Amino acid sequence: MINTLKENTAIILPENGLEEKLKQAEKENRKLIIKLGFDPTAPDLHLGHAVVLKKLKQFQDLGHQVVIVVGSFTARIGDPTGKNKARKPLSAEDVNHNAQTYINQLSKIIDVEKTKIVFNSDWLDKLSFTEVIQLMSKITVAQLMHRKDFNKRFTENTPIAMHELIYPILQGFDSIQMACDIEMGGTDQLFNCTMGRQLQEAHQMPAQIVICMPLLKGLDGKEKMSKSLNNIIGLTDEPNEMFGKTMSIPDSLIDEFIDLASDFSDEEKADLQLKLQNGENPMIIKKMLAKNIVAQYHDQAAAGLAESFFNSQFQSKNSEEKVYEPISLNSLPHTDNRIILVELCSKLKTDLSKSAIRRMIRSGGIQVNHIKITDPDEEIELFAQTKVKIGKRDFFELI
């Protein structure tokens, strides 16, 4: 059991803390209280969040009490979380909307019926200014400056607002309110989680242990998976999108995704990683990985259909097998049923700039009715059943 709970963890603080907490719970014949905090700053959960949620599920399956603390108060303050500037605070309306979305998505991994969900505004809104000052007196400025991003910004003379310094203290106060035994998070939350330990000790309470999970890298293969970096695979992505995004990860991420994002057995993980080391085509491994991920958040049937879609859309050379997105002719601006190619493509691919589209056209990346056109300013006649291919993955048909 202990080995399963420790699997894939990046940090356990103190090192023998988990064993001690489990022994304590058994001796007292009670459940451990395990806290995970979310500031609902964006409405969608992704595979990076799932790394921590899956570990929570393991504790939950052993009968322990999982508590999700929704940062309904702290999200209105803003936490830099490793950035060199403060995160923009959210309105109460944004917080409530995003929080409800989070709660709905948690059920994809943990048993929400057995999960206690609380909002930290329930107690933080009630603190008097005297109580806030008393709370702040428990922590020194030197302790706060141990946080790497604070230290870096101070060294670089980058402004640090007072509310940012208070944020970790308020997160730590959540642990006092919940009398937590364990707080979980990603490695970027280590400082904030240890603040809960310090405050519990200052209030003569048993100190929680901290378990930090690794940060799953995003689709770019460089930064952590983050909504703000647009490099995520969302838990609510449609099967085809989820499969395609997984297939787009750099080969260097395959090992990491097998460990942290799949639910293969230990034997299956070891076998796939060995095949990869022995020169197996990474495409084959990625397809197995993509299918596994889709099955986790949808089902096996959806995973099979997503694989078939990917094969026909991105690997088949037969254009008749492609799935074209229908676009109404009436939605396109035109004069006498004619439109400049760069204008047409910019209306079909709104996420690309016109300069990027011009470069793509000149490099032969655009086809109209299966014919490459390399002049961005060429006039295209608009009529039903015109097929436009933009790049390798986008197919449109005018209707």
Short mmCIF file of N, CA, C and O in Angstrom, two decimals, residues 281-335:
data_model
loop_
_atom_site.label_atom_id
_atom_site.label_comp_id
_atom_site.label_asym_id
_atom_site.label_seq_id
_atom_site.Cartn_x
_atom_site.Cartn_y
_atom_site.Cartn_z
N ASN A 281 9.09 2.27 -33.22
CA ASN A 281 8.60 3.51 -33.83
C ASN A 281 7.78 4.29 -32.80
O ASN A 281 6.75 3.80 -32.30
N PRO A 282 8.20 5.52 -32.47
CA PRO A 282 7.46 6.31 -31.46
C PRO A 282 5.99 6.51 -31.83
O PRO A 282 5.14 6.63 -30.95
N MET A 283 5.69 6.55 -33.12
CA MET A 283 4.30 6.74 -33.56
C MET A 283 3.41 5.62 -33.03
O MET A 283 2.27 5.86 -32.60
N ILE A 284 3.92 4.39 -33.04
CA ILE A 284 3.15 3.24 -32.56
C ILE A 284 2.86 3.38 -31.06
O ILE A 284 1.74 3.16 -30.60
N ILE A 285 3.89 3.76 -30.31
CA ILE A 285 3.73 3.93 -28.86
C ILE A 285 2.76 5.07 -28.57
O ILE A 285 1.90 4.97 -27.69
N LYS A 286 2.89 6.17 -29.32
CA LYS A 286 2.01 7.32 -29.09
C LYS A 286 0.55 6.97 -29.37
O LYS A 286 -0.36 7.44 -28.67
N LYS A 287 0.30 6.14 -30.37
CA LYS A 287 -1.07 5.74 -30.66
C LYS A 287 -1.66 4.94 -29.51
O LYS A 287 -2.82 5.14 -29.12
N MET A 288 -0.86 4.05 -28.93
CA MET A 288 -1.33 3.27 -27.78
C MET A 288 -1.60 4.19 -26.59
O MET A 288 -2.58 4.03 -25.87
N LEU A 289 -0.71 5.18 -26.41
CA LEU A 289 -0.85 6.14 -25.33
C LEU A 289 -2.10 7.00 -25.53
O LEU A 289 -2.90 7.21 -24.60
N ALA A 290 -2.29 7.50 -26.75
CA ALA A 290 -3.44 8.35 -27.06
C ALA A 290 -4.75 7.59 -26.85
O ALA A 290 -5.72 8.13 -26.29
N LYS A 291 -4.76 6.35 -27.27
CA LYS A 291 -5.97 5.52 -27.11
C LYS A 291 -6.27 5.30 -25.63
O LYS A 291 -7.42 5.35 -25.20
N ASN A 292 -5.21 5.08 -24.84
CA ASN A 292 -5.37 4.87 -23.40
C ASN A 292 -5.94 6.12 -22.73
O ASN A 292 -6.84 6.04 -21.88
N ILE A 293 -5.43 7.29 -23.11
CA ILE A 293 -5.88 8.54 -22.50
C ILE A 293 -7.34 8.83 -22.85
O ILE A 293 -8.14 9.20 -21.99
N VAL A 294 -7.71 8.64 -24.11
CA VAL A 294 -9.11 8.86 -24.51
C VAL A 294 -10.04 7.91 -23.75
O VAL A 294 -11.11 8.31 -23.27
N ALA A 295 -9.63 6.66 -23.61
CA ALA A 295 -10.46 5.67 -22.92
C ALA A 295 -10.69 6.05 -21.46
O ALA A 295 -11.76 5.81 -20.90
N GLN A 296 -9.68 6.68 -20.83
CA GLN A 296 -9.82 7.08 -19.43
C GLN A 296 -10.93 8.10 -19.23
O GLN A 296 -11.68 8.03 -18.25
N TYR A 297 -11.02 9.05 -20.15
CA TYR A 297 -11.94 10.17 -19.95
C TYR A 297 -13.20 10.08 -20.80
O TYR A 297 -14.10 10.92 -20.67
N HIS A 298 -13.26 9.06 -21.66
CA HIS A 298 -14.47 8.78 -22.43
C HIS A 298 -14.77 7.29 -22.27
O HIS A 298 -15.23 6.88 -21.24
N ASP A 299 -14.47 6.48 -23.25
CA ASP A 299 -14.59 5.03 -23.11
C ASP A 299 -13.81 4.36 -24.25
O ASP A 299 -13.28 5.04 -25.14
N GLN A 300 -13.75 3.03 -24.20
CA GLN A 300 -12.96 2.28 -25.18
C GLN A 300 -13.50 2.48 -26.59
O GLN A 300 -12.73 2.58 -27.55
N ALA A 301 -14.82 2.53 -26.72
CA ALA A 301 -15.41 2.70 -28.06
C ALA A 301 -14.99 4.04 -28.65
O ALA A 301 -14.62 4.13 -29.83
N ALA A 302 -15.06 5.10 -27.84
CA ALA A 302 -14.66 6.43 -28.31
C ALA A 302 -13.18 6.45 -28.67
O ALA A 302 -12.78 7.12 -29.64
N ALA A 303 -12.37 5.72 -27.91
CA ALA A 303 -10.93 5.66 -28.19
C ALA A 303 -10.67 5.00 -29.53
O ALA A 303 -9.82 5.46 -30.31
N GLY A 304 -11.41 3.93 -29.82
CA GLY A 304 -11.24 3.25 -31.10
C GLY A 304 -11.65 4.12 -32.27
O GLY A 304 -10.97 4.17 -33.30
N LEU A 305 -12.76 4.84 -32.11
CA LEU A 305 -13.23 5.74 -33.18
C LEU A 305 -12.26 6.90 -33.38
O LEU A 305 -12.03 7.33 -34.52
N ALA A 306 -11.69 7.41 -32.28
CA ALA A 306 -10.72 8.51 -32.39
C ALA A 306 -9.47 8.06 -33.13
O ALA A 306 -8.90 8.82 -33.92
N GLU A 307 -9.05 6.83 -32.89
CA GLU A 307 -7.88 6.31 -33.61
C GLU A 307 -8.17 6.18 -35.10
O GLU A 307 -7.35 6.56 -35.95
N SER A 308 -9.37 5.70 -35.43
CA SER A 308 -9.75 5.57 -36.84
C SER A 308 -9.82 6.94 -37.51
O SER A 308 -9.38 7.11 -38.66
N PHE A 309 -10.38 7.91 -36.79
CA PHE A 309 -10.46 9.27 -37.33
C PHE A 309 -9.06 9.82 -37.60
O PHE A 309 -8.80 10.41 -38.65
N PHE A 310 -8.16 9.63 -36.65
CA PHE A 310 -6.79 10.13 -36.82
C PHE A 310 -6.13 9.47 -38.03
O PHE A 310 -5.48 10.15 -38.83
N ASN A 311 -6.30 8.17 -38.16
CA ASN A 311 -5.67 7.45 -39.28
C ASN A 311 -6.17 7.97 -40.63
O ASN A 311 -5.38 8.18 -41.56
N SER A 312 -7.48 8.19 -40.74
CA SER A 312 -8.02 8.64 -42.02
C SER A 312 -7.74 10.11 -42.28
O SER A 312 -7.49 10.52 -43.41
N GLN A 313 -7.74 10.91 -41.21
CA GLN A 313 -7.60 12.35 -41.37
C GLN A 313 -6.15 12.77 -41.57
O GLN A 313 -5.87 13.69 -42.34
N PHE A 314 -5.24 12.13 -40.88
CA PHE A 314 -3.86 12.62 -40.86
C PHE A 314 -2.83 11.65 -41.44
O PHE A 314 -1.69 12.03 -41.64
N GLN A 315 -3.23 10.41 -41.68
CA GLN A 315 -2.25 9.46 -42.22
C GLN A 315 -2.63 8.92 -43.58
O GLN A 315 -1.78 8.56 -44.37
N SER A 316 -3.93 8.90 -43.87
CA SER A 316 -4.36 8.42 -45.17
C SER A 316 -4.06 9.47 -46.24
O SER A 316 -4.27 10.66 -46.04
N LYS A 317 -3.59 9.02 -47.37
CA LYS A 317 -3.32 9.94 -48.49
C LYS A 317 -4.54 10.09 -49.40
O LYS A 317 -4.53 10.89 -50.33
N ASN A 318 -5.57 9.33 -49.13
CA ASN A 318 -6.79 9.39 -49.93
C ASN A 318 -7.65 10.55 -49.46
O ASN A 318 -8.21 10.52 -48.36
N SER A 319 -7.75 11.58 -50.27
CA SER A 319 -8.49 12.78 -49.87
C SER A 319 -9.97 12.49 -49.66
O SER A 319 -10.65 13.21 -48.92
N GLU A 320 -10.50 11.45 -50.27
CA GLU A 320 -11.92 11.14 -50.11
C GLU A 320 -12.23 10.63 -48.71
O GLU A 320 -13.38 10.62 -48.28
N GLU A 321 -11.20 10.17 -47.98
CA GLU A 321 -11.41 9.67 -46.64
C GLU A 321 -11.37 10.78 -45.58
O GLU A 321 -11.68 10.54 -44.41
N LYS A 322 -10.99 11.97 -45.98
CA LYS A 322 -10.88 13.06 -45.02
C LYS A 322 -12.26 13.54 -44.57
O LYS A 322 -13.24 13.43 -45.30
N VAL A 323 -12.31 14.07 -43.36
CA VAL A 323 -13.54 14.67 -42.84
C VAL A 323 -13.41 16.18 -42.97
O VAL A 323 -12.53 16.79 -42.37
N TYR A 324 -14.27 16.76 -43.79
CA TYR A 324 -14.21 18.21 -44.05
C TYR A 324 -15.24 18.93 -43.18
O TYR A 324 -16.39 18.51 -43.09
N GLU A 325 -14.80 20.02 -42.56
CA GLU A 325 -15.71 20.82 -41.75
C GLU A 325 -16.56 21.69 -42.67
O GLU A 325 -16.04 22.46 -43.47
N PRO A 326 -17.90 21.57 -42.56
CA PRO A 326 -18.77 22.38 -43.44
C PRO A 326 -18.78 23.84 -43.04
O PRO A 326 -18.89 24.18 -41.86
N ILE A 327 -18.65 24.72 -44.04
CA ILE A 327 -18.67 26.16 -43.82
C ILE A 327 -19.70 26.78 -44.76
O ILE A 327 -19.66 26.56 -45.98
N SER A 328 -20.62 27.56 -44.21
CA SER A 328 -21.65 28.18 -45.02
C SER A 328 -21.06 29.28 -45.91
O SER A 328 -20.30 30.13 -45.44
N LEU A 329 -21.43 29.26 -47.17
CA LEU A 329 -20.99 30.31 -48.10
C LEU A 329 -21.46 31.68 -47.62
O LEU A 329 -20.76 32.68 -47.77
N ASN A 330 -22.63 31.72 -47.02
CA ASN A 330 -23.19 32.99 -46.57
C ASN A 330 -22.40 33.62 -45.42
O ASN A 330 -22.54 34.81 -45.15
N SER A 331 -21.56 32.81 -44.75
CA SER A 331 -20.78 33.34 -43.63
C SER A 331 -19.49 34.01 -44.09
O SER A 331 -18.77 34.60 -43.28
N LEU A 332 -19.21 33.92 -45.40
CA LEU A 332 -17.95 34.45 -45.92
C LEU A 332 -18.19 35.77 -46.67
O LEU A 332 -19.10 35.86 -47.50
N PRO A 333 -17.37 36.77 -46.40
CA PRO A 333 -17.50 38.04 -47.14
C PRO A 333 -16.99 37.85 -48.57
O PRO A 333 -15.97 37.18 -48.79
N HIS A 334 -17.69 38.41 -49.56
CA HIS A 334 -17.25 38.24 -50.94
C HIS A 334 -17.88 39.30 -51.83
O HIS A 334 -18.84 39.97 -51.44
N THR A 335 -17.32 39.44 -52.99
CA THR A 335 -17.85 40.35 -54.00
C THR A 335 -18.05 39.57 -55.28
O THR A 335 -17.10 38.95 -55.80
#
